[in-house]
């Protein structure tokens, strides 16, 4: 979902544009600001994809906004509105790609047309264009492979980070500063196709996704991506030098919302161009390089607590000392069990069962000693998961996992392991659904209690700690209605109740349900009910 910000110092124009675009059901998340300064607040807090702004405003005008937008959000499209006769001179003065100009006198149809064109441009830019081609050209370079191997060593080694980290970075041409902290993000891939691809295809897809993300992050950040030993992408990010030179605080404050916004655009590009859904978990603050391995393990644990299906989610993880990392003892020494554990942790049921069947399908052709090792290797993967998530009372026959002699045949023993794994996937899926329902219930309660406040998608997403696009999709999935429609309905019902049972003035009731301007409240109410607030009050008291 694209996010559109309307900016004008004339409240009536801002509200009118908001209501007009909202009524067109264009699939946009709409925000509004009544000054350039308020617009900057939005731009510093979240990703904005389209800005519809007046050029002439007191304080921070549209031209100043444009320079900030092009610096911070290079993918953003800008549509300028002007009511001045010198439109041609303004147009000649500002020749910037991605910018449109309209006269206010051209009316709403022209605005809707311009917004539709901006949406189409954004769609085109996120398809398999030059960024994807550039990423694919780098797939098999020795430099990329060497960097990935080096960072896998850093993440999985029990030894401290080497003191000559900076020297290693220079030799491998790693575009990061070994003296400064680094943000870490982890990805989780799901192919649109229901079939499980080959190992080579999965690796190729993961590498394409990893490098594509670097293209999106390059505007305001230095980044490096790699594939970890579980086949998942991992990114290391620092603010670009020109963001931090002389002002570390500015770079640090901006980089997190920038990363969240760019990862959302990157997710859409992956789905549209590669047919791959990518969930991203991003730590909310940078870590020292010596903490890299520990933070990596902690983020992997946080990824298990996703809500709903987690697809296309950008989650910002807040880690503290109680977030334990997986110990070395939890990591089986067998390569195949590593893959099984990764699939189980990520909830990839199809991949897990396919690998399980590959491992256990040739039991008659191998010796009993190997089968015994295989049985207990898989048992340990399952038992480790059960213990970590305290599921012992929800899984039947847990004690039999470590007693192979309870089964009369290998076929029966492996069938028991398979059934146990399927039970774990069912428990996980049920928990995700329950957490989704709980999260949406929490959002509904917040809406009901704050009808007089800003209920933008960005604010609600911040309250529940989801990215806005994911919250919008999850709300529709759980509730059957769009979030914006739910908010409008709640405001209408509250307004009706106050009009029927309270002596407040119509203007005061409008404020109670989130409308500071009486004209906006009247338009909103009449559009929904067919009558004005006063007409509704008079009819209800007859």
Coordinates of C-alpha atoms in Angstrom, one line a residue:
X1 CA 0.0 0.0 0.0
X2 CA 1.4 3.4 -1.0
X3 CA 1.3 6.3 1.5
X4 CA 0.1 9.7 0.2
X5 CA 0.6 13.0 2.2
X6 CA -1.6 16.0 1.5
X7 CA 0.0 19.3 2.5
X8 CA -1.7 22.8 2.4
X9 CA -1.9 25.6 4.9
X10 CA -5.6 26.1 4.0
X11 CA -7.5 23.6 6.1
X12 CA -10.5 23.5 3.8
X13 CA -8.4 22.5 0.8
X14 CA -6.5 19.8 2.7
X15 CA -9.7 18.3 4.1
X16 CA -11.4 18.5 0.8
X17 CA -8.6 16.7 -1.0
X18 CA -8.4 14.1 1.7
X19 CA -12.2 13.3 1.6
X20 CA -12.2 13.3 -2.3
X21 CA -9.3 10.8 -2.5
X22 CA -10.5 8.7 0.4
X23 CA -13.8 8.4 -1.3
X24 CA -12.2 7.1 -4.5
X25 CA -11.0 3.8 -2.9
X26 CA -7.6 4.0 -4.6
X27 CA -5.9 1.7 -2.1
X28 CA -3.8 4.5 -0.6
X29 CA -3.0 5.2 3.0
X30 CA -3.8 8.9 3.3
X31 CA -2.1 11.4 5.7
X32 CA -2.6 15.1 5.9
X33 CA -0.6 18.1 7.2
X34 CA -1.6 21.8 7.5
X35 CA 1.9 23.2 7.2
X36 CA 5.3 22.4 5.8
X37 CA 6.6 21.9 9.4
X38 CA 3.9 19.3 10.1
X39 CA 4.7 17.6 6.8
X40 CA 8.3 17.3 7.9
X41 CA 7.1 15.4 10.9
X42 CA 5.5 12.8 8.7
X43 CA 8.6 12.6 6.4
X44 CA 10.9 12.0 9.4
X45 CA 8.5 9.4 11.0
X46 CA 7.6 7.1 8.1
X47 CA 8.0 6.4 4.4
X48 CA 5.9 8.7 2.1
X49 CA 5.4 7.6 -1.5
X50 CA 3.4 10.5 -2.9
X51 CA 3.2 14.1 -1.7
X52 CA 0.4 16.3 -2.9
X53 CA 1.5 19.8 -1.8
X54 CA 0.8 23.5 -2.2
X55 CA 3.9 25.3 -3.5
X56 CA 3.3 28.6 -1.6
X57 CA 3.1 28.2 2.2
X58 CA 4.4 30.2 5.1
X59 CA 7.5 28.9 6.8
X60 CA 8.6 25.7 5.0
X61 CA 7.2 25.9 1.5
X62 CA 6.8 23.3 -1.2
X63 CA 10.2 23.9 -2.7
X64 CA 12.0 23.3 0.6
X65 CA 9.9 20.2 1.1
X66 CA 10.9 18.9 -2.3
X67 CA 14.6 19.2 -1.5
X68 CA 14.2 17.2 1.7
X69 CA 12.0 14.6 -0.1
X70 CA 14.5 14.0 -2.9
X71 CA 17.3 13.7 -0.3
X72 CA 15.5 11.3 2.1
X73 CA 12.9 9.4 0.0
X74 CA 14.2 9.3 -3.6
X75 CA 11.4 7.0 -4.8
X76 CA 8.7 9.5 -3.6
X77 CA 6.6 11.3 -6.3
X78 CA 5.6 14.9 -5.8
X79 CA 2.5 16.7 -7.1
X80 CA 2.6 20.5 -6.7
X81 CA -0.6 22.6 -6.5
X82 CA -0.4 26.3 -7.3
X83 CA -3.1 28.9 -7.5
X84 CA -0.8 31.5 -9.0
X85 CA -0.7 32.9 -12.6
X86 CA 3.1 32.4 -12.8
X87 CA 2.7 28.7 -13.1
X88 CA 4.8 28.5 -16.3
X89 CA 7.8 30.3 -14.6
X90 CA 7.5 27.9 -11.6
X91 CA 7.5 25.0 -14.0
X92 CA 10.5 26.2 -15.8
X93 CA 12.4 26.9 -12.6
X94 CA 12.0 23.4 -11.2
X95 CA 12.8 20.6 -13.6
X96 CA 12.9 17.6 -11.3
X97 CA 12.1 14.0 -12.3
X98 CA 9.1 12.6 -10.5
X99 CA 7.4 16.0 -10.0
X100 CA 4.0 17.1 -11.5
X101 CA 2.4 20.5 -11.4
X102 CA -1.3 21.4 -11.3
X103 CA -3.3 24.6 -11.0
X104 CA -5.7 24.5 -8.1
X105 CA -8.4 25.8 -10.6
X106 CA -8.1 22.5 -12.6
X107 CA -10.3 20.8 -10.0
X108 CA -10.5 17.4 -8.4
X109 CA -10.6 15.2 -11.6
X110 CA -7.1 16.5 -12.6
X111 CA -5.8 15.8 -9.1
X112 CA -7.2 12.2 -9.2
X113 CA -5.6 11.7 -12.6
X114 CA -2.3 13.0 -11.4
X115 CA -2.3 10.7 -8.3
X116 CA -3.3 7.7 -10.5
X117 CA -0.3 8.5 -12.7
X118 CA 2.0 8.7 -9.7
X119 CA 0.8 5.3 -8.5
X120 CA 1.4 3.8 -12.0
X121 CA 4.9 5.3 -12.0
X122 CA 5.7 3.7 -8.6
X123 CA 4.3 0.4 -9.8
X124 CA 6.6 0.5 -12.8
X125 CA 9.6 1.5 -10.8
X126 CA 9.2 -1.5 -8.5
X127 CA 8.9 -4.1 -11.3
X128 CA 11.8 -6.0 -12.7
X129 CA 13.7 -3.0 -13.9
X130 CA 17.3 -1.9 -13.9
X131 CA 17.7 -2.5 -10.1
X132 CA 16.8 -6.2 -10.5
X133 CA 19.0 -6.6 -13.6
X134 CA 21.9 -5.0 -11.7
X135 CA 21.4 -7.4 -8.8
X136 CA 21.3 -10.4 -11.1
X137 CA 24.5 -9.3 -12.8
X138 CA 26.3 -9.5 -9.4
X139 CA 25.0 -13.0 -8.5
X140 CA 28.1 -15.0 -9.1
X141 CA 30.9 -12.6 -8.5
X142 CA 33.8 -13.8 -6.3
X143 CA 33.6 -10.6 -4.2
X144 CA 30.0 -11.2 -3.2
X145 CA 30.8 -14.8 -2.3
X146 CA 33.9 -13.9 -0.3
X147 CA 32.0 -11.3 1.7
X148 CA 29.2 -13.8 2.5
X149 CA 31.7 -16.4 3.7
X150 CA 33.5 -13.9 5.8
X151 CA 30.3 -12.7 7.5
X152 CA 29.0 -16.2 8.1
X153 CA 32.3 -16.8 9.9
X154 CA 31.7 -13.7 12.1
X155 CA 28.2 -14.8 12.9
X156 CA 28.8 -18.4 13.7
X157 CA 32.3 -18.3 15.2
X158 CA 32.7 -18.9 18.9
X159 CA 35.8 -16.7 18.9
X160 CA 35.7 -12.9 19.6
X161 CA 35.5 -10.6 16.6
X162 CA 39.1 -10.1 15.3
X163 CA 40.9 -6.9 16.3
X164 CA 41.9 -6.3 12.6
X165 CA 38.3 -6.0 11.4
X166 CA 39.0 -2.8 9.5
X167 CA 41.9 -4.4 7.6
X168 CA 39.6 -7.3 6.6
X169 CA 37.0 -4.9 5.4
X170 CA 39.5 -3.0 3.2
X171 CA 40.8 -6.3 1.7
X172 CA 37.3 -7.5 0.9
X173 CA 36.1 -4.1 -0.3
X174 CA 33.3 -4.1 2.4
X175 CA 31.5 -0.7 2.3
X176 CA 31.1 -0.5 6.1
X177 CA 33.0 1.2 8.9
X178 CA 34.5 -1.3 11.4
X179 CA 34.8 1.5 14.0
X180 CA 31.1 2.4 14.0
X181 CA 28.0 0.4 15.2
X182 CA 25.9 -1.4 12.6
X183 CA 22.2 -2.1 12.2
X184 CA 21.2 -5.7 11.4
X185 CA 18.1 -7.0 9.6
X186 CA 17.1 -10.6 8.8
X187 CA 14.8 -11.8 6.0
X188 CA 12.6 -14.8 5.6
X189 CA 11.6 -15.8 2.0
X190 CA 8.4 -17.5 0.8
X191 CA 7.9 -18.3 -2.9
X192 CA 4.5 -17.4 -4.4
X193 CA 4.6 -20.9 -6.0
X194 CA 3.4 -23.7 -3.7
X195 CA 6.0 -26.0 -5.1
X196 CA 9.3 -26.3 -3.2
X197 CA 12.2 -25.2 -5.4
X198 CA 15.5 -26.9 -5.6
X199 CA 18.4 -26.0 -3.3
X200 CA 20.1 -24.2 -6.2
X201 CA 17.0 -22.2 -7.0
X202 CA 16.5 -21.3 -3.4
X203 CA 20.1 -20.1 -3.1
X204 CA 19.8 -18.1 -6.3
X205 CA 16.5 -16.5 -5.2
X206 CA 17.9 -15.6 -1.8
X207 CA 21.0 -14.0 -3.3
X208 CA 18.9 -12.0 -5.8
X209 CA 16.7 -10.8 -2.9
X210 CA 19.7 -9.9 -0.8
X211 CA 21.4 -7.8 -3.5
X212 CA 18.1 -6.2 -4.5
X213 CA 17.7 -4.9 -1.0
X214 CA 21.1 -3.2 -1.3
X215 CA 19.8 -1.2 -4.3
X216 CA 16.9 0.1 -2.2
X217 CA 19.0 1.0 0.8
X218 CA 21.8 2.7 -1.1
X219 CA 20.2 6.2 -1.1
X220 CA 20.8 7.1 2.5
X221 CA 22.8 4.1 3.8
X222 CA 25.8 1.9 3.3
X223 CA 24.8 -1.7 3.4
X224 CA 26.0 -5.2 2.7
X225 CA 23.8 -8.4 2.4
X226 CA 24.7 -12.0 2.7
X227 CA 23.1 -15.5 3.0
X228 CA 23.4 -17.2 6.4
X229 CA 23.9 -20.9 6.9
X230 CA 20.1 -21.4 7.0
X231 CA 19.6 -19.9 3.6
X232 CA 18.1 -16.7 4.9
X233 CA 19.2 -13.1 3.9
X234 CA 20.9 -10.9 6.4
X235 CA 21.8 -7.2 6.0
X236 CA 24.2 -5.0 7.8
X237 CA 23.5 -1.2 7.5
X238 CA 25.0 2.1 8.6
X239 CA 23.9 5.6 7.7
X240 CA 25.7 7.0 4.7
X241 CA 28.7 9.3 5.4
X242 CA 26.9 12.4 4.2
X243 CA 24.0 11.8 6.6
X244 CA 26.3 11.5 9.6
X245 CA 29.3 13.9 8.9
X246 CA 29.2 16.4 11.7
X247 CA 25.8 15.2 12.9
X248 CA 25.7 11.7 14.2
X249 CA 22.4 12.3 16.0
X250 CA 20.6 13.3 12.8
X251 CA 21.8 10.2 10.9
X252 CA 20.9 7.9 13.8
X253 CA 17.4 9.4 14.2
X254 CA 16.6 9.2 10.5
X255 CA 18.0 5.8 9.6
X256 CA 15.4 3.6 11.3
X257 CA 12.3 5.0 9.7
X258 CA 14.2 5.1 6.4
X259 CA 15.1 1.4 6.6
X260 CA 11.5 0.5 7.5
X261 CA 10.2 2.5 4.6
X262 CA 12.7 1.2 2.1
X263 CA 12.2 -2.4 3.1
X264 CA 8.5 -2.0 2.5
X265 CA 9.2 -0.9 -1.1
X266 CA 11.7 -3.7 -1.5
X267 CA 9.1 -6.2 -0.4
X268 CA 6.7 -5.1 -3.1
X269 CA 9.5 -5.2 -5.7
X270 CA 10.4 -8.8 -4.7
X271 CA 6.8 -9.9 -5.0
X272 CA 6.1 -8.1 -8.3
X273 CA 9.4 -8.9 -10.0
X274 CA 10.6 -12.2 -8.5
X275 CA 7.4 -13.7 -7.1
X276 CA 8.9 -13.9 -3.6
X277 CA 7.4 -12.8 -0.3
X278 CA 10.0 -11.5 2.1
X279 CA 9.4 -10.8 5.8
X280 CA 12.0 -8.6 7.5
X281 CA 13.0 -8.3 11.1
X282 CA 15.1 -5.2 11.9
X283 CA 16.7 -4.4 15.2
X284 CA 15.7 -1.0 16.5
X285 CA 19.2 0.2 17.3
X286 CA 22.7 -0.5 16.1
X287 CA 25.1 -2.9 17.8
X288 CA 28.9 -3.0 18.2
X289 CA 30.7 -5.5 15.9
X290 CA 31.7 -7.6 19.0
X291 CA 28.0 -8.2 19.7
X292 CA 27.2 -9.3 16.1
X293 CA 26.9 -13.1 16.8
X294 CA 24.8 -12.6 19.9
X295 CA 22.4 -10.1 18.3
X296 CA 22.1 -12.3 15.2
X297 CA 20.9 -15.2 17.4
X298 CA 18.5 -13.0 19.4
X299 CA 16.9 -11.7 16.2
X300 CA 16.4 -15.2 15.0
X301 CA 14.5 -16.0 18.2
X302 CA 12.4 -12.8 17.8
X303 CA 11.4 -14.0 14.3
X304 CA 9.5 -16.9 15.8
X305 CA 7.0 -14.5 17.5
X306 CA 5.5 -13.2 14.3
X307 CA 1.8 -12.4 14.1
X308 CA -0.5 -14.0 11.5
X309 CA 1.3 -15.4 8.6
X310 CA 4.1 -12.8 8.8
X311 CA 4.3 -12.4 5.0
X312 CA 5.5 -9.0 3.9
X313 CA 6.0 -7.9 7.5
X314 CA 8.7 -5.4 8.5
X315 CA 9.1 -6.0 12.2
X316 CA 11.3 -3.7 14.4
X317 CA 12.7 -5.9 17.2
X318 CA 13.5 -4.4 20.6
X319 CA 16.0 -6.6 22.3
X320 CA 17.1 -6.6 25.9
X321 CA 19.2 -8.8 28.1
X322 CA 16.4 -11.3 28.7
X323 CA 16.2 -12.2 25.0
X324 CA 18.4 -15.2 25.1
X325 CA 20.4 -16.4 22.0
X326 CA 20.5 -20.0 20.9
X327 CA 23.4 -21.8 22.5
X328 CA 25.9 -23.8 20.6
X329 CA 24.5 -26.9 22.2
X330 CA 21.1 -26.2 20.4
X331 CA 22.9 -26.4 17.0
X332 CA 23.1 -29.9 15.8
X333 CA 26.5 -30.8 14.2
X334 CA 24.7 -32.4 11.2
X335 CA 24.2 -30.3 8.2
X336 CA 20.8 -31.8 7.4
X337 CA 19.5 -31.3 10.9
X338 CA 20.5 -27.6 10.6
X339 CA 18.2 -27.3 7.6
X340 CA 15.4 -29.2 9.4
X341 CA 15.8 -26.9 12.5
X342 CA 15.8 -23.8 10.2
X343 CA 12.6 -25.0 8.5
X344 CA 10.9 -25.8 11.8
X345 CA 11.9 -22.5 13.3
X346 CA 10.6 -20.5 10.3
X347 CA 7.4 -22.5 10.1
X348 CA 8.1 -23.8 6.6
X349 CA 6.0 -27.0 6.8
X350 CA 6.4 -28.0 3.2
X351 CA 10.1 -27.7 3.1
X352 CA 10.5 -29.5 6.5
X353 CA 8.4 -32.5 5.5
X354 CA 10.0 -32.8 2.1
X355 CA 13.5 -32.9 3.6
X356 CA 12.3 -35.2 6.3
X357 CA 10.9 -37.7 3.7
X358 CA 14.2 -37.4 1.8
X359 CA 16.2 -38.4 4.9
X360 CA 14.0 -41.2 6.0
X361 CA 12.7 -42.5 2.7
X362 CA 15.6 -44.9 2.0
X363 CA 15.7 -46.6 5.4
X364 CA 16.0 -50.1 3.9
X365 CA 19.2 -49.2 2.0
X366 CA 21.2 -48.0 5.0
X367 CA 22.5 -49.6 8.1
X368 CA 20.8 -49.8 11.5
X369 CA 23.5 -47.6 13.2
X370 CA 23.0 -44.8 10.7
X371 CA 19.2 -45.1 11.2
X372 CA 19.6 -44.9 14.9
X373 CA 21.7 -41.8 14.6
X374 CA 19.2 -40.3 12.2
X375 CA 16.3 -41.0 14.5
X376 CA 17.9 -39.3 17.5
X377 CA 19.2 -36.4 15.4
X378 CA 15.7 -35.6 14.2
X379 CA 14.3 -36.3 17.7
X380 CA 16.7 -33.7 19.2
X381 CA 15.6 -31.1 16.6
X382 CA 12.0 -31.7 17.7
X383 CA 12.7 -31.9 21.4
X384 CA 14.8 -28.8 21.3
X385 CA 11.9 -26.9 19.7
X386 CA 9.4 -28.3 22.2
X387 CA 11.6 -27.3 25.2
X388 CA 12.4 -23.9 23.9
X389 CA 8.7 -23.0 23.4
X390 CA 7.5 -25.0 26.4
X391 CA 5.1 -27.2 24.4
X392 CA 5.5 -30.4 26.3
X393 CA 2.0 -30.4 27.6
X394 CA 0.6 -29.9 24.1
X395 CA 2.4 -32.7 22.3
X396 CA 1.5 -36.3 22.9
X397 CA 4.2 -38.9 23.6
X398 CA 7.1 -36.5 24.1
X399 CA 9.0 -39.0 26.3
X400 CA 9.0 -41.5 23.3
X401 CA 11.2 -39.1 21.3
X402 CA 14.3 -40.4 23.2
X403 CA 13.1 -44.0 23.4
X404 CA 13.5 -45.6 20.0
X405 CA 12.9 -49.1 21.5
X406 CA 9.2 -48.3 22.0
X407 CA 8.6 -48.8 18.3
X408 CA 8.5 -52.2 16.5
X409 CA 10.0 -50.9 13.3
X410 CA 11.9 -48.1 11.7
X411 CA 8.9 -47.2 9.6
X412 CA 6.8 -46.9 12.8
X413 CA 9.5 -44.8 14.6
X414 CA 9.9 -42.3 11.7
X415 CA 6.1 -42.1 11.3
X416 CA 5.9 -41.0 14.9
X417 CA 8.5 -38.3 14.4
X418 CA 6.7 -37.1 11.3
X419 CA 3.4 -36.9 13.2
X420 CA 5.1 -35.0 16.0
X421 CA 6.5 -32.5 13.6
X422 CA 3.1 -32.0 12.0
X423 CA 1.6 -31.4 15.5
X424 CA 4.2 -28.7 16.1
X425 CA 3.4 -26.9 12.9
X426 CA -0.3 -27.0 13.8
X427 CA 0.4 -25.5 17.2
X428 CA 2.5 -22.8 15.7
X429 CA -0.1 -21.9 13.1
X430 CA -2.8 -21.8 15.8
X431 CA -0.6 -19.5 17.9
X432 CA 0.0 -17.2 15.0
X433 CA -3.8 -16.9 14.3
X434 CA -4.5 -16.3 18.0
X435 CA -1.8 -13.6 18.2
X436 CA -3.3 -12.0 15.1
X437 CA -6.8 -11.9 16.6
X438 CA -5.4 -10.5 19.9
X439 CA -3.4 -7.8 18.0
X440 CA -6.5 -6.7 16.0
X441 CA -8.6 -6.7 19.1
X442 CA -6.1 -4.4 20.7
X443 CA -6.2 -2.0 17.7
X444 CA -10.0 -2.0 17.8
X445 CA -10.0 -1.1 21.5
X446 CA -7.5 1.7 20.9
X447 CA -9.6 3.1 18.1
X448 CA -12.8 3.2 20.3
X449 CA -10.9 5.0 23.1
X450 CA -9.2 7.6 20.8
X451 CA -11.8 8.6 18.3
X452 CA -11.0 12.3 18.9
X453 CA -7.3 11.8 18.0
X454 CA -5.2 11.1 14.9
X455 CA -6.0 7.5 13.8
X456 CA -3.8 7.4 10.8
X457 CA -2.5 4.0 9.7
X458 CA 1.0 5.1 10.6
X459 CA 0.0 6.0 14.2
X460 CA -1.9 2.7 14.7
X461 CA 1.0 0.7 13.3
X462 CA 3.4 2.4 15.7
X463 CA 1.1 1.6 18.6
X464 CA 1.0 -2.1 17.7
X465 CA 4.7 -2.1 16.5
X466 CA 3.8 -3.4 13.0
X467 CA 4.7 -1.8 9.7
X468 CA 1.6 0.1 8.3
X469 CA 1.2 -2.1 5.2
X470 CA 1.2 -5.3 7.2
X471 CA -1.3 -3.9 9.8
X472 CA -3.7 -2.8 6.9
X473 CA -3.5 -6.3 5.4
X474 CA -3.8 -8.1 8.7
X475 CA -6.8 -6.0 9.8
X476 CA -8.7 -6.7 6.6
X477 CA -7.8 -10.4 6.8
X478 CA -9.0 -10.7 10.4
X479 CA -12.0 -8.3 10.4
X480 CA -13.3 -8.5 6.8
X481 CA -13.3 -4.7 6.4
X482 CA -10.7 -2.1 5.6
X483 CA -9.2 -0.3 8.6
X484 CA -10.2 3.1 7.3
X485 CA -13.8 1.9 6.9
X486 CA -13.8 0.5 10.4
X487 CA -12.6 3.8 11.8
X488 CA -15.3 5.8 9.8
X489 CA -18.0 3.4 11.1
X490 CA -16.8 3.8 14.7
X491 CA -16.8 7.6 14.4
X492 CA -20.3 7.6 12.8
X493 CA -21.8 5.4 15.5
X494 CA -20.2 7.5 18.3
X495 CA -21.5 10.7 16.6
X496 CA -25.0 9.2 16.4
X497 CA -25.0 8.3 20.0
X498 CA -23.9 11.7 21.1
X499 CA -26.4 13.4 18.8
X500 CA -29.2 11.3 20.3
X501 CA -28.3 11.4 24.0
X502 CA -26.1 14.4 24.6
X503 CA -26.7 18.2 24.7
X504 CA -23.3 19.0 23.2
X505 CA -23.2 21.3 20.2
X506 CA -22.7 19.7 16.8
X507 CA -19.3 21.3 16.6
X508 CA -18.3 19.8 20.0
X509 CA -19.5 16.4 18.9
X510 CA -17.4 16.7 15.7
X511 CA -14.3 17.3 17.8
X512 CA -15.2 14.3 20.0
X513 CA -15.0 12.0 16.9
X514 CA -11.9 13.5 15.4
X515 CA -13.1 16.5 13.3
X516 CA -11.8 19.9 14.3
X517 CA -13.6 21.7 11.5
X518 CA -17.4 21.7 11.6
X519 CA -17.6 21.7 7.8
X520 CA -15.5 18.6 7.6
X521 CA -17.7 16.8 10.2
X522 CA -20.9 17.8 8.4
X523 CA -19.6 16.5 5.1
X524 CA -18.4 13.3 6.6
X525 CA -21.6 12.6 8.5
X526 CA -23.9 13.5 5.6
X527 CA -21.9 11.3 3.2
X528 CA -22.3 8.3 5.5
X529 CA -25.9 8.8 6.6
X530 CA -27.5 11.0 3.9
X531 CA -28.5 13.7 6.4
X532 CA -26.6 16.5 8.3
X533 CA -25.8 16.0 12.0
X534 CA -28.5 18.5 13.0
X535 CA -31.1 16.8 10.8
X536 CA -30.2 13.5 12.4
X537 CA -30.6 15.0 15.9
X538 CA -33.9 16.6 15.1
X539 CA -35.3 13.3 13.6
X540 CA -34.1 11.2 16.6
X541 CA -35.9 13.4 19.1
X542 CA -39.3 13.4 17.4

